[in-house]
Amino acid sequence: MALYSEKVMDHFRNPRNVGVIEDADGVGEAGNPVCGDIMKIYLKIDNDIITDVKFETFGCGSAIASSSMATELIKGKPINEAAALTNKAVTEALDGLPAHKLHCSVLAEEAIKLALKDYFDKNGIEYDKNEFPDEAHCAHCGEGCN
Amino acid sequence: MIYADNAATTKMSRTAIEAMLPYMDKIYGNPSSLYSFGQDAKEALEDARARIASVLGCEPREIIFTSGGSEADNQAIFSAARQGEKKGKKHIISTAFEHHAVLHTLEKLKKQGFEITLLDVHSNGIVTPEQVADAIREDTCLVTIMFANNEIGTIQPIAEIGKICREKQVLFHTDAVQAAGHLHVNVKEQNIDMLSLSAHKFHGPKGIGVLYAKKGIILDNVINGGAQERGKRAGTENIPAIMGMAAALEEAVANLDANSTKLIKLRERLIEGLDKIPYGELNGDRTNRLPGNVNFCFEGIEGESLLLLLDDKGICASSGSACTSGSLDPSHVLLAIGRPHEVAHGSLRLSINEETTEEDITYMIEAVTDVVTYLRNMSPFWRDLVNGKRTHVFAE
């Protein structure tokens, strides 16, 4: 039995939306090098629609696949839909992740939320502070990321 | 496929397989049975024991067959601890980068009131005899130090450590799982009281190993039951595996010098090639290492994704990243030699063998260089290092 689903391996081998958006409207980063994974999400937003999204990831196979899938799931979507994206949705879209890799999908959700928060902050848009915390928390080590 | 994970396990040699076959379908009797069919198996068992003893430089009666290296480590350490305890000696010396078969056994003893001193292995991955001499106390009952490290391949000064232990009358055990069949091992010359080895690391079968215990050492059973192995290890002997192990060990030792010369040449080329990748560094001493071991850390990438992409290119390798260890922390060996977490996550171990070719080395250098570059290009950690937002650990 393979370690990962075919979907995970496809997104790992051929990651979608890798790169940087230089003039991004929102940027979010979750994870830290000590834990061994960092995800950075760049958003381009026009009229409340995510017109472009790119990611950079330092991490394992499932971290790269989770980033790739998460960007696919929010590309072209309204920001309220992106904000509602859960790690569960990312995991399901990947046909599942091994239990000890679920935190990778959490990082993807957190990185997107932080990128949206950055966009709200820059544009003076009101948002629910509980839904968009100041800092991501690594799901696996439970420590704040910086 | 290029198999470069020989420190994990090896392909069985044809000699070992041939040595096993007759004991599966022809001489399959139980060596404990008194009829001659069983006694034929018993004869083979004792012949294998004598041959292994001859290779290790000990008496046949000092060899106990176990299920492998882990069981041998457990039995050696628990036995020394139980005897020490009787004399009020509850201090054990080891190193910070032992195999978990040793470290987890020591942790268990710690919970039972033993005091454990784990010696520093320095940035080169080598402990000194002086450290051992300084750490030995009146109540020390055991020194257990591995012959060669399984991840970074560094070779410890075993004979010198053994000499100190003899002088101070402290038992000395060595986990020689990575060394047996690859380095010169002689328990008499190297002053070793107890030694563990495992057949599948030198082209023998899996699930079989040896505990050598010097005459006079009282062993505690890990497996209780029948009177096999002089009552020190119960269970019907795995004769086919034992025959395969004896054949594999003899073969490995007969070819040791030639294989070693060949491997060191290949290893050096591999190290030189990988050293050209910027911001990477070899783990462990440059020369005092197992002939087939190469272990690097590369900044800005994570080991599991590196392994998966190398697998796509047909290379079997290993890493000490947390994601591959199944725990939150990267390899305790890499942390023990002072690698920071973020660098330890980006480690790669390539352990080659005598079948590895010059072409394989060339291909591996290219493949690793390509994959590291590819992963760095999508790594925000690497971007931060390049932009100066984070500080490099290694020199370019």
Coordinates of C-alpha atoms in Angstrom, one line a residue:
Chain A
M1 CA 0.0 0.0 0.0
A2 CA 1.3 3.4 -0.9
L3 CA 1.8 6.0 1.8
Y4 CA -0.4 8.6 0.0
S5 CA -3.5 8.5 -2.2
E6 CA -3.0 9.0 -5.9
K7 CA -4.6 12.4 -5.6
V8 CA -2.0 13.5 -3.0
M9 CA 0.8 12.1 -5.2
D10 CA -0.6 13.9 -8.3
H11 CA -0.7 17.3 -6.4
F12 CA 2.7 16.6 -4.9
R13 CA 4.4 15.7 -8.2
N14 CA 2.5 18.3 -10.3
P15 CA 1.7 21.1 -7.8
R16 CA -0.7 23.7 -9.1
N17 CA -0.2 27.4 -8.5
V18 CA 3.4 27.3 -7.3
G19 CA 5.0 30.7 -7.1
V20 CA 4.8 34.2 -5.9
I21 CA 2.5 37.2 -6.6
E22 CA 4.7 40.2 -6.3
D23 CA 1.8 42.7 -6.0
A24 CA -0.4 40.4 -3.9
D25 CA -3.4 41.9 -2.1
G26 CA -3.0 39.5 0.8
V27 CA -0.1 37.3 2.0
G28 CA -0.3 34.7 4.7
E29 CA 2.3 32.4 6.2
A30 CA 1.7 29.5 8.6
G31 CA 4.1 27.0 10.2
N32 CA 7.8 27.4 11.1
P33 CA 11.1 25.8 10.1
V34 CA 11.6 24.2 13.5
C35 CA 8.5 22.0 13.0
G36 CA 9.6 21.3 9.4
D37 CA 6.8 23.0 7.4
I38 CA 5.9 26.5 6.3
M39 CA 3.2 27.5 3.9
K40 CA 2.9 30.9 2.3
I41 CA -0.2 31.9 0.3
Y42 CA -0.4 34.9 -2.0
L43 CA -3.8 36.2 -3.0
K44 CA -4.9 38.6 -5.8
I45 CA -8.4 39.9 -5.0
D46 CA -10.7 41.9 -7.3
N47 CA -14.3 42.7 -6.3
D48 CA -14.3 40.2 -3.5
I49 CA -13.3 37.5 -5.9
I50 CA -9.9 35.6 -5.6
T51 CA -8.7 36.2 -9.1
D52 CA -5.3 34.6 -8.6
V53 CA -3.5 32.6 -5.9
K54 CA 0.0 31.2 -5.6
F55 CA 1.8 29.3 -2.9
E56 CA 5.3 28.4 -1.7
T57 CA 5.7 25.5 0.7
F58 CA 8.6 24.1 2.7
G59 CA 7.5 20.7 3.9
C60 CA 6.7 17.1 3.3
G61 CA 4.8 15.5 0.4
S62 CA 1.4 16.1 2.0
A63 CA 2.2 19.7 2.9
I64 CA 3.0 20.4 -0.8
A65 CA -0.1 18.5 -1.9
S66 CA -2.4 20.3 0.6
S67 CA -1.2 23.7 -0.5
S68 CA -1.7 22.8 -4.1
M69 CA -5.2 21.5 -3.5
A70 CA -6.2 24.4 -1.2
T71 CA -5.2 26.9 -3.8
E72 CA -7.3 25.1 -6.4
L73 CA -10.3 25.1 -4.1
I74 CA -10.3 28.9 -3.6
K75 CA -9.1 30.1 -7.0
G76 CA -11.9 32.1 -8.7
K77 CA -14.1 31.9 -5.6
P78 CA -15.6 34.8 -3.5
I79 CA -13.5 35.6 -0.4
N80 CA -16.3 34.5 1.9
E81 CA -16.1 31.0 0.4
A82 CA -12.3 31.0 0.8
A83 CA -12.7 32.1 4.4
A84 CA -15.0 29.1 5.0
L85 CA -12.5 26.6 3.6
T86 CA -11.8 23.9 6.2
N87 CA -8.9 21.6 6.5
K88 CA -11.5 18.8 6.3
A89 CA -12.5 20.0 2.8
V90 CA -8.8 20.0 1.7
T91 CA -8.3 16.5 3.1
E92 CA -11.4 15.2 1.5
A93 CA -10.5 16.7 -1.9
L94 CA -7.2 14.8 -1.6
D95 CA -9.0 11.5 -1.0
G96 CA -7.7 11.6 2.6
L97 CA -4.3 12.0 4.4
P98 CA -2.6 9.7 6.9
A99 CA -3.7 10.6 10.5
H100 CA -0.2 12.0 11.4
K101 CA -0.3 14.2 8.3
L102 CA -3.7 16.0 8.9
H103 CA -1.9 19.0 10.3
C104 CA -0.6 19.7 6.8
S105 CA -4.2 20.5 5.7
V106 CA -4.7 22.6 8.9
L107 CA -1.7 24.7 7.9
A108 CA -3.2 25.3 4.4
E109 CA -6.5 26.5 6.0
E110 CA -4.5 28.7 8.4
A111 CA -2.3 30.2 5.7
I112 CA -5.3 31.1 3.6
K113 CA -7.1 32.7 6.6
L114 CA -3.9 34.7 7.4
A115 CA -3.7 35.9 3.8
L116 CA -7.4 37.0 3.9
K117 CA -6.8 38.8 7.2
D118 CA -3.8 40.6 5.7
Y119 CA -6.1 41.7 2.9
F120 CA -8.8 42.9 5.3
D121 CA -6.2 44.7 7.4
K122 CA -4.7 46.5 4.4
N123 CA -8.0 47.6 3.2
G124 CA -9.6 48.5 6.5
I125 CA -12.3 45.8 6.2
E126 CA -14.1 44.7 9.3
Y127 CA -13.8 41.0 10.2
D128 CA -14.4 38.6 13.1
K129 CA -11.2 38.5 15.2
N130 CA -12.1 35.0 16.5
E131 CA -12.3 33.6 13.0
F132 CA -9.1 35.3 11.9
P133 CA -6.6 35.1 14.8
D134 CA -3.4 37.2 14.7
E135 CA -1.2 34.2 14.5
A136 CA -1.4 30.6 13.3
H137 CA -0.9 27.8 15.7
C138 CA 0.9 24.7 14.4
A139 CA -1.7 21.9 14.8
H140 CA 1.0 19.4 15.6
C141 CA 3.3 21.1 18.1
G142 CA 0.7 23.4 19.6
E143 CA 3.1 26.3 19.7
G144 CA 2.7 29.7 18.1
C145 CA 4.4 30.2 14.8
N146 CA 6.7 33.0 14.0
Chain B
M1 CA 16.3 1.2 -9.4
I2 CA 19.3 2.2 -7.3
Y3 CA 19.0 0.8 -3.8
A4 CA 20.9 3.2 -1.5
D5 CA 19.4 2.3 1.8
N6 CA 21.7 -0.6 2.9
A7 CA 21.9 0.8 6.4
A8 CA 18.1 0.0 6.6
T9 CA 18.4 -3.5 5.2
T10 CA 20.3 -5.4 2.5
K11 CA 19.6 -7.8 -0.3
M12 CA 20.3 -11.4 0.7
S13 CA 23.3 -12.8 -0.9
R14 CA 23.0 -15.9 -3.1
T15 CA 25.4 -17.7 -0.7
A16 CA 23.1 -17.0 2.3
I17 CA 20.0 -18.1 0.4
E18 CA 21.6 -21.4 -0.7
A19 CA 22.8 -22.0 2.9
M20 CA 19.2 -21.7 4.1
L21 CA 17.3 -23.8 1.6
P22 CA 18.3 -27.4 2.9
Y23 CA 17.1 -26.5 6.3
M24 CA 13.6 -25.6 5.1
D25 CA 12.6 -28.8 3.2
K26 CA 15.2 -31.4 4.0
I27 CA 16.8 -31.0 7.4
Y28 CA 13.8 -29.4 9.1
G29 CA 13.9 -31.4 12.3
N30 CA 13.8 -29.7 15.7
P31 CA 17.3 -29.5 17.1
S32 CA 15.9 -30.3 20.6
S33 CA 14.5 -33.7 19.4
L34 CA 16.6 -36.8 20.3
Y35 CA 16.2 -38.8 17.1
S36 CA 18.9 -38.4 14.5
F37 CA 16.8 -36.3 12.2
G38 CA 16.5 -33.7 14.9
Q39 CA 20.2 -34.1 15.8
D40 CA 21.2 -33.4 12.2
A41 CA 19.7 -29.9 12.7
K42 CA 21.4 -29.6 16.0
E43 CA 24.7 -30.4 14.4
A44 CA 24.1 -27.7 11.8
L45 CA 23.1 -25.2 14.5
E46 CA 26.3 -25.9 16.5
D47 CA 28.4 -25.7 13.3
A48 CA 26.9 -22.2 12.6
R49 CA 27.6 -21.1 16.2
A50 CA 31.2 -22.2 15.9
R51 CA 31.7 -20.4 12.6
I52 CA 30.2 -17.2 13.9
A53 CA 32.3 -17.4 17.1
S54 CA 35.4 -17.9 15.0
V55 CA 34.6 -14.8 13.0
L56 CA 34.0 -12.7 16.1
G57 CA 37.0 -14.1 18.0
C58 CA 35.1 -15.8 20.8
E59 CA 34.0 -19.3 22.1
P60 CA 30.9 -20.9 20.6
R61 CA 29.3 -21.1 24.0
E62 CA 29.5 -17.3 24.2
I63 CA 27.1 -16.9 21.3
I64 CA 23.3 -16.6 21.9
F65 CA 21.0 -16.6 18.8
T66 CA 18.3 -13.9 19.1
S67 CA 15.6 -12.5 16.8
G68 CA 17.9 -9.7 15.9
G69 CA 19.8 -6.6 17.1
S70 CA 17.0 -5.1 19.1
E71 CA 16.5 -8.2 21.2
A72 CA 20.2 -8.7 21.7
D73 CA 20.5 -5.0 22.9
N74 CA 17.6 -5.4 25.3
Q75 CA 19.0 -8.6 26.8
A76 CA 22.6 -7.3 27.1
I77 CA 21.5 -4.1 28.9
F78 CA 18.8 -5.6 31.1
S79 CA 21.2 -8.4 32.1
A80 CA 24.0 -6.0 33.1
A81 CA 21.4 -3.8 35.0
R82 CA 20.0 -6.7 37.0
Q83 CA 23.5 -7.9 38.0
G84 CA 24.5 -4.3 38.8
E85 CA 21.4 -3.8 40.9
K86 CA 22.3 -6.8 43.1
K87 CA 25.6 -5.0 44.0
G88 CA 23.9 -1.6 44.4
K89 CA 25.4 -0.4 41.2
K90 CA 22.7 1.5 39.3
H91 CA 24.6 3.8 36.9
I92 CA 24.8 3.2 33.2
I93 CA 26.9 5.1 30.6
S94 CA 25.9 5.4 27.0
T95 CA 25.8 8.1 24.2
A96 CA 23.1 10.5 23.1
F97 CA 22.9 9.0 19.6
E98 CA 22.5 5.2 20.2
H99 CA 19.8 3.3 18.3
H100 CA 16.4 3.3 20.0
A101 CA 16.8 -0.4 20.9
V102 CA 19.4 0.9 23.4
L103 CA 18.0 4.3 24.3
H104 CA 14.4 3.1 24.9
T105 CA 15.8 0.2 27.1
L106 CA 17.8 2.7 29.1
E107 CA 14.7 4.9 29.5
K108 CA 12.9 2.0 30.9
L109 CA 15.7 1.3 33.4
K110 CA 15.7 5.0 34.3
K111 CA 12.0 4.6 35.4
Q112 CA 13.2 1.7 37.5
G113 CA 15.6 4.0 39.4
F114 CA 18.8 3.7 37.3
E115 CA 20.9 6.8 36.6
I116 CA 21.8 7.1 32.9
T117 CA 24.7 9.3 31.6
L118 CA 24.5 10.0 27.9
L119 CA 27.8 11.2 26.6
D120 CA 28.1 14.0 24.1
V121 CA 29.1 12.8 20.7
H122 CA 30.5 16.2 19.5
S123 CA 29.9 17.7 16.1
N124 CA 31.9 14.9 14.4
G125 CA 29.7 12.2 15.9
I126 CA 32.5 10.5 17.8
V127 CA 32.8 9.9 21.6
T128 CA 36.3 9.8 23.1
P129 CA 37.7 7.2 25.5
E130 CA 38.6 10.0 27.9
Q131 CA 34.9 10.9 28.2
V132 CA 34.1 7.3 29.1
A133 CA 37.0 7.2 31.7
D134 CA 35.8 10.4 33.3
A135 CA 32.1 9.3 33.4
I136 CA 32.8 5.9 35.1
R137 CA 31.9 5.9 38.8
E138 CA 32.0 3.4 41.7
D139 CA 28.4 2.5 41.0
T140 CA 28.6 2.2 37.2
C141 CA 27.5 -1.3 36.1
L142 CA 27.5 -0.9 32.3
V143 CA 29.0 1.1 29.4
T144 CA 27.0 0.6 26.2
I145 CA 28.3 2.4 23.1
M146 CA 27.5 1.6 19.5
F147 CA 30.3 0.4 17.2
A148 CA 29.2 2.6 14.3
N149 CA 26.2 4.9 14.1
N150 CA 23.3 3.8 11.9
E151 CA 22.5 7.2 10.5
I152 CA 25.7 9.1 10.1
G153 CA 28.1 6.1 10.0
T154 CA 30.7 7.4 12.4
I155 CA 32.9 4.7 14.0
Q156 CA 33.6 4.8 17.7
P157 CA 37.0 4.0 19.4
I158 CA 35.6 0.7 20.6
A159 CA 38.9 -1.1 21.5
E160 CA 40.1 1.9 23.6
I161 CA 36.7 2.2 25.4
G162 CA 36.8 -1.5 26.0
K163 CA 40.3 -1.3 27.5
I164 CA 39.2 1.5 29.9
C165 CA 36.1 -0.6 31.0
R166 CA 38.4 -3.6 31.6
E167 CA 40.7 -1.6 33.8
K168 CA 37.8 -0.2 35.8
Q169 CA 36.1 -3.5 35.9
V170 CA 32.9 -2.3 34.3
L171 CA 30.9 -4.3 31.7
F172 CA 31.1 -3.1 28.2
H173 CA 28.4 -3.7 25.6
T174 CA 28.5 -2.5 22.0
D175 CA 25.6 -2.5 19.5
A176 CA 27.6 -3.6 16.4
V177 CA 24.6 -3.9 14.1
Q178 CA 26.0 -1.5 11.5
A179 CA 29.6 -2.7 12.0
A180 CA 29.4 -6.5 11.7
G181 CA 30.4 -7.6 8.2
H182 CA 31.5 -4.1 7.3
L183 CA 34.3 -3.3 9.8
H184 CA 36.9 -5.5 11.5
V185 CA 35.2 -6.8 14.7
N186 CA 37.0 -9.0 17.2
V187 CA 35.6 -9.1 20.7
K188 CA 38.9 -10.3 22.2
E189 CA 41.2 -7.8 20.5
Q190 CA 38.7 -5.0 21.1
N191 CA 38.0 -5.8 24.8
I192 CA 34.2 -6.3 24.3
D193 CA 32.2 -8.1 26.9
M194 CA 28.9 -8.1 25.1
L195 CA 28.0 -7.4 21.5
S196 CA 24.8 -7.3 19.4
L197 CA 24.6 -8.0 15.7
S198 CA 21.8 -8.5 13.1
A199 CA 22.1 -10.6 10.0
H200 CA 20.0 -8.5 7.6
K201 CA 22.6 -5.7 7.7
F202 CA 25.2 -7.9 6.0
H203 CA 23.2 -9.7 3.3
G204 CA 21.8 -12.3 5.6
P205 CA 18.1 -12.9 6.5
K206 CA 15.9 -10.7 8.6
G207 CA 14.7 -11.7 12.0
I208 CA 17.9 -13.3 13.2
G209 CA 20.8 -11.9 15.2
V210 CA 23.4 -12.7 17.8
L211 CA 24.2 -11.6 21.4
Y212 CA 27.8 -12.4 22.3
A213 CA 28.2 -12.5 26.0
K214 CA 31.6 -13.2 27.5
K215 CA 31.9 -16.3 29.6
G216 CA 31.0 -15.6 33.2
I217 CA 28.4 -12.9 32.4
I218 CA 25.0 -13.8 33.9
L219 CA 22.3 -13.3 31.4
D220 CA 18.7 -12.6 32.2
N221 CA 16.1 -14.0 29.8
V222 CA 14.0 -11.7 27.6
I223 CA 12.1 -14.7 26.2
N224 CA 11.2 -17.3 28.8
G225 CA 10.3 -20.9 28.0
G226 CA 12.3 -23.9 26.9
A227 CA 16.0 -24.7 27.5
Q228 CA 17.3 -23.6 24.1
E229 CA 20.5 -21.5 24.0
R230 CA 21.7 -22.8 27.3
G231 CA 18.4 -21.7 28.8
K232 CA 19.1 -18.1 28.0
R233 CA 16.8 -17.6 25.1
A234 CA 13.7 -19.8 24.8
G235 CA 12.1 -20.8 21.5
T236 CA 12.9 -23.3 18.8
E237 CA 15.9 -22.1 17.0
N238 CA 15.3 -20.5 13.5
I239 CA 17.8 -22.9 11.9
P240 CA 17.4 -21.7 8.3
A241 CA 18.0 -18.1 9.3
I242 CA 20.9 -19.1 11.5
M243 CA 22.5 -21.0 8.6
G244 CA 21.9 -18.0 6.3
M245 CA 23.4 -15.6 8.9
A246 CA 26.6 -17.7 9.4
A247 CA 27.1 -18.0 5.6
A248 CA 26.5 -14.3 5.1
L249 CA 28.8 -13.2 7.9
E250 CA 31.7 -15.5 6.7
E251 CA 31.2 -14.1 3.1
A252 CA 31.1 -10.5 4.2
V253 CA 34.2 -10.9 6.4
A254 CA 36.1 -12.7 3.6
N255 CA 35.4 -9.8 1.2
L256 CA 35.6 -7.1 3.8
D257 CA 38.9 -5.5 2.8
A258 CA 38.1 -5.6 -1.0
N259 CA 34.6 -4.3 -0.5
S260 CA 35.7 -1.6 1.9
T261 CA 38.4 -0.3 -0.6
K262 CA 35.8 -0.2 -3.4
L263 CA 33.1 1.4 -1.3
I264 CA 35.3 4.1 0.2
K265 CA 36.2 5.2 -3.3
L266 CA 32.6 5.4 -4.4
R267 CA 31.6 7.1 -1.1
E268 CA 34.2 9.8 -1.6
R269 CA 33.0 10.6 -5.1
L270 CA 29.4 10.8 -3.8
I271 CA 30.4 13.1 -0.9
E272 CA 32.5 15.3 -3.2
G273 CA 29.5 15.5 -5.7
L274 CA 26.9 16.3 -3.1
D275 CA 29.2 18.8 -1.4
K276 CA 28.9 21.0 -4.5
I277 CA 25.3 21.7 -3.6
P278 CA 25.4 25.1 -1.8
Y279 CA 24.3 25.4 1.8
G280 CA 24.6 21.6 2.5
E281 CA 26.9 19.8 4.8
L282 CA 28.1 16.3 5.4
N283 CA 26.9 14.9 8.7
G284 CA 29.5 13.0 10.8
D285 CA 33.3 12.7 10.6
R286 CA 34.6 13.0 7.0
T287 CA 36.8 9.9 7.1
N288 CA 36.1 7.9 10.3
R289 CA 32.8 6.6 9.0
L290 CA 31.3 3.4 7.6
P291 CA 32.6 2.7 4.0
G292 CA 29.1 2.9 2.5
N293 CA 27.6 5.8 4.5
V294 CA 26.8 9.3 3.1
N295 CA 24.6 11.6 5.1
F296 CA 24.0 15.3 4.3
C297 CA 21.8 18.1 5.5
F298 CA 20.5 20.6 3.0
E299 CA 19.1 24.0 4.1
G300 CA 15.6 25.1 3.1
I301 CA 14.1 21.8 2.2
E302 CA 12.3 18.9 4.0
G303 CA 13.5 15.3 3.9
E304 CA 10.3 13.5 3.1
S305 CA 9.5 15.4 -0.1
L306 CA 13.2 14.8 -1.1
L307 CA 12.8 11.1 -0.6
L308 CA 9.5 10.9 -2.5
L309 CA 11.0 12.7 -5.5
L310 CA 14.1 10.6 -5.4
D311 CA 11.8 7.5 -5.3
D312 CA 10.2 8.9 -8.5
K313 CA 13.7 8.9 -10.0
G314 CA 14.3 5.3 -8.9
I315 CA 16.5 6.0 -5.9
C316 CA 15.8 4.4 -2.5
A317 CA 17.1 6.6 0.3
S318 CA 16.3 7.6 3.8
S319 CA 16.0 10.8 5.9
G320 CA 16.0 11.9 9.5
S321 CA 13.2 14.5 9.1
A322 CA 10.3 14.4 11.5
C323 CA 7.9 13.5 8.7
T324 CA 9.8 10.3 8.0
S325 CA 10.4 9.4 11.6
G326 CA 6.6 9.6 12.4
S327 CA 7.4 11.9 15.4
L328 CA 7.4 15.6 16.0
D329 CA 11.1 15.9 16.2
P330 CA 13.8 15.2 13.6
S331 CA 16.4 12.5 14.1
H332 CA 17.9 12.4 17.6
V333 CA 21.2 11.5 16.0
L334 CA 21.3 14.8 14.0
L335 CA 20.3 16.8 17.0
A336 CA 23.0 15.0 19.1
I337 CA 25.7 16.3 16.7
G338 CA 24.3 19.8 17.1
R339 CA 22.2 20.2 13.9
P340 CA 19.4 22.7 14.6
H341 CA 15.8 21.3 14.0
E342 CA 15.2 23.3 10.8
V343 CA 18.4 21.8 9.2
A344 CA 17.9 18.3 10.6
H345 CA 14.5 18.2 8.7
G346 CA 16.4 18.4 5.5
S347 CA 18.6 15.4 5.9
L348 CA 19.4 12.6 3.4
R349 CA 21.1 9.3 4.0
L350 CA 22.5 7.3 1.1
S351 CA 24.0 4.0 2.2
I352 CA 25.6 2.2 -0.8
N353 CA 26.9 -1.3 -1.1
E354 CA 29.4 -3.3 -3.2
E355 CA 27.0 -3.6 -6.1
T356 CA 26.7 0.2 -6.4
T357 CA 28.4 1.3 -9.7
E358 CA 30.3 4.5 -10.7
E359 CA 27.3 5.2 -13.0
D360 CA 24.9 5.0 -10.0
I361 CA 27.0 7.5 -8.1
T362 CA 26.9 9.9 -11.1
Y363 CA 23.2 9.5 -11.4
M364 CA 22.6 10.0 -7.7
I365 CA 24.6 13.2 -7.6
E366 CA 22.6 14.6 -10.5
A367 CA 19.3 13.5 -9.1
V368 CA 19.8 14.8 -5.6
T369 CA 21.2 18.2 -7.0
D370 CA 18.1 18.5 -9.2
V371 CA 15.6 17.6 -6.5
V372 CA 17.1 19.9 -3.9
T373 CA 17.1 22.8 -6.4
Y374 CA 13.5 22.1 -7.4
L375 CA 12.3 21.9 -3.8
R376 CA 14.2 25.1 -2.8
N377 CA 12.6 27.0 -5.6
M378 CA 9.1 26.4 -4.0
S379 CA 10.3 26.8 -0.4
P380 CA 9.4 30.1 1.4
F381 CA 12.1 29.1 4.0
W382 CA 14.7 29.0 1.3
R383 CA 13.4 32.4 -0.1
D384 CA 13.9 33.9 3.4
L385 CA 17.4 32.5 3.6
V386 CA 18.3 33.9 0.1
N387 CA 16.7 37.3 1.0
G388 CA 18.6 37.5 4.3
K389 CA 15.4 37.4 6.3
R390 CA 16.7 34.2 8.0
T391 CA 20.3 33.3 8.7
H392 CA 22.1 30.4 7.0
V393 CA 23.5 27.7 9.2
F394 CA 26.0 26.5 6.7
A395 CA 28.5 28.2 4.5
E396 CA 28.0 28.3 0.8

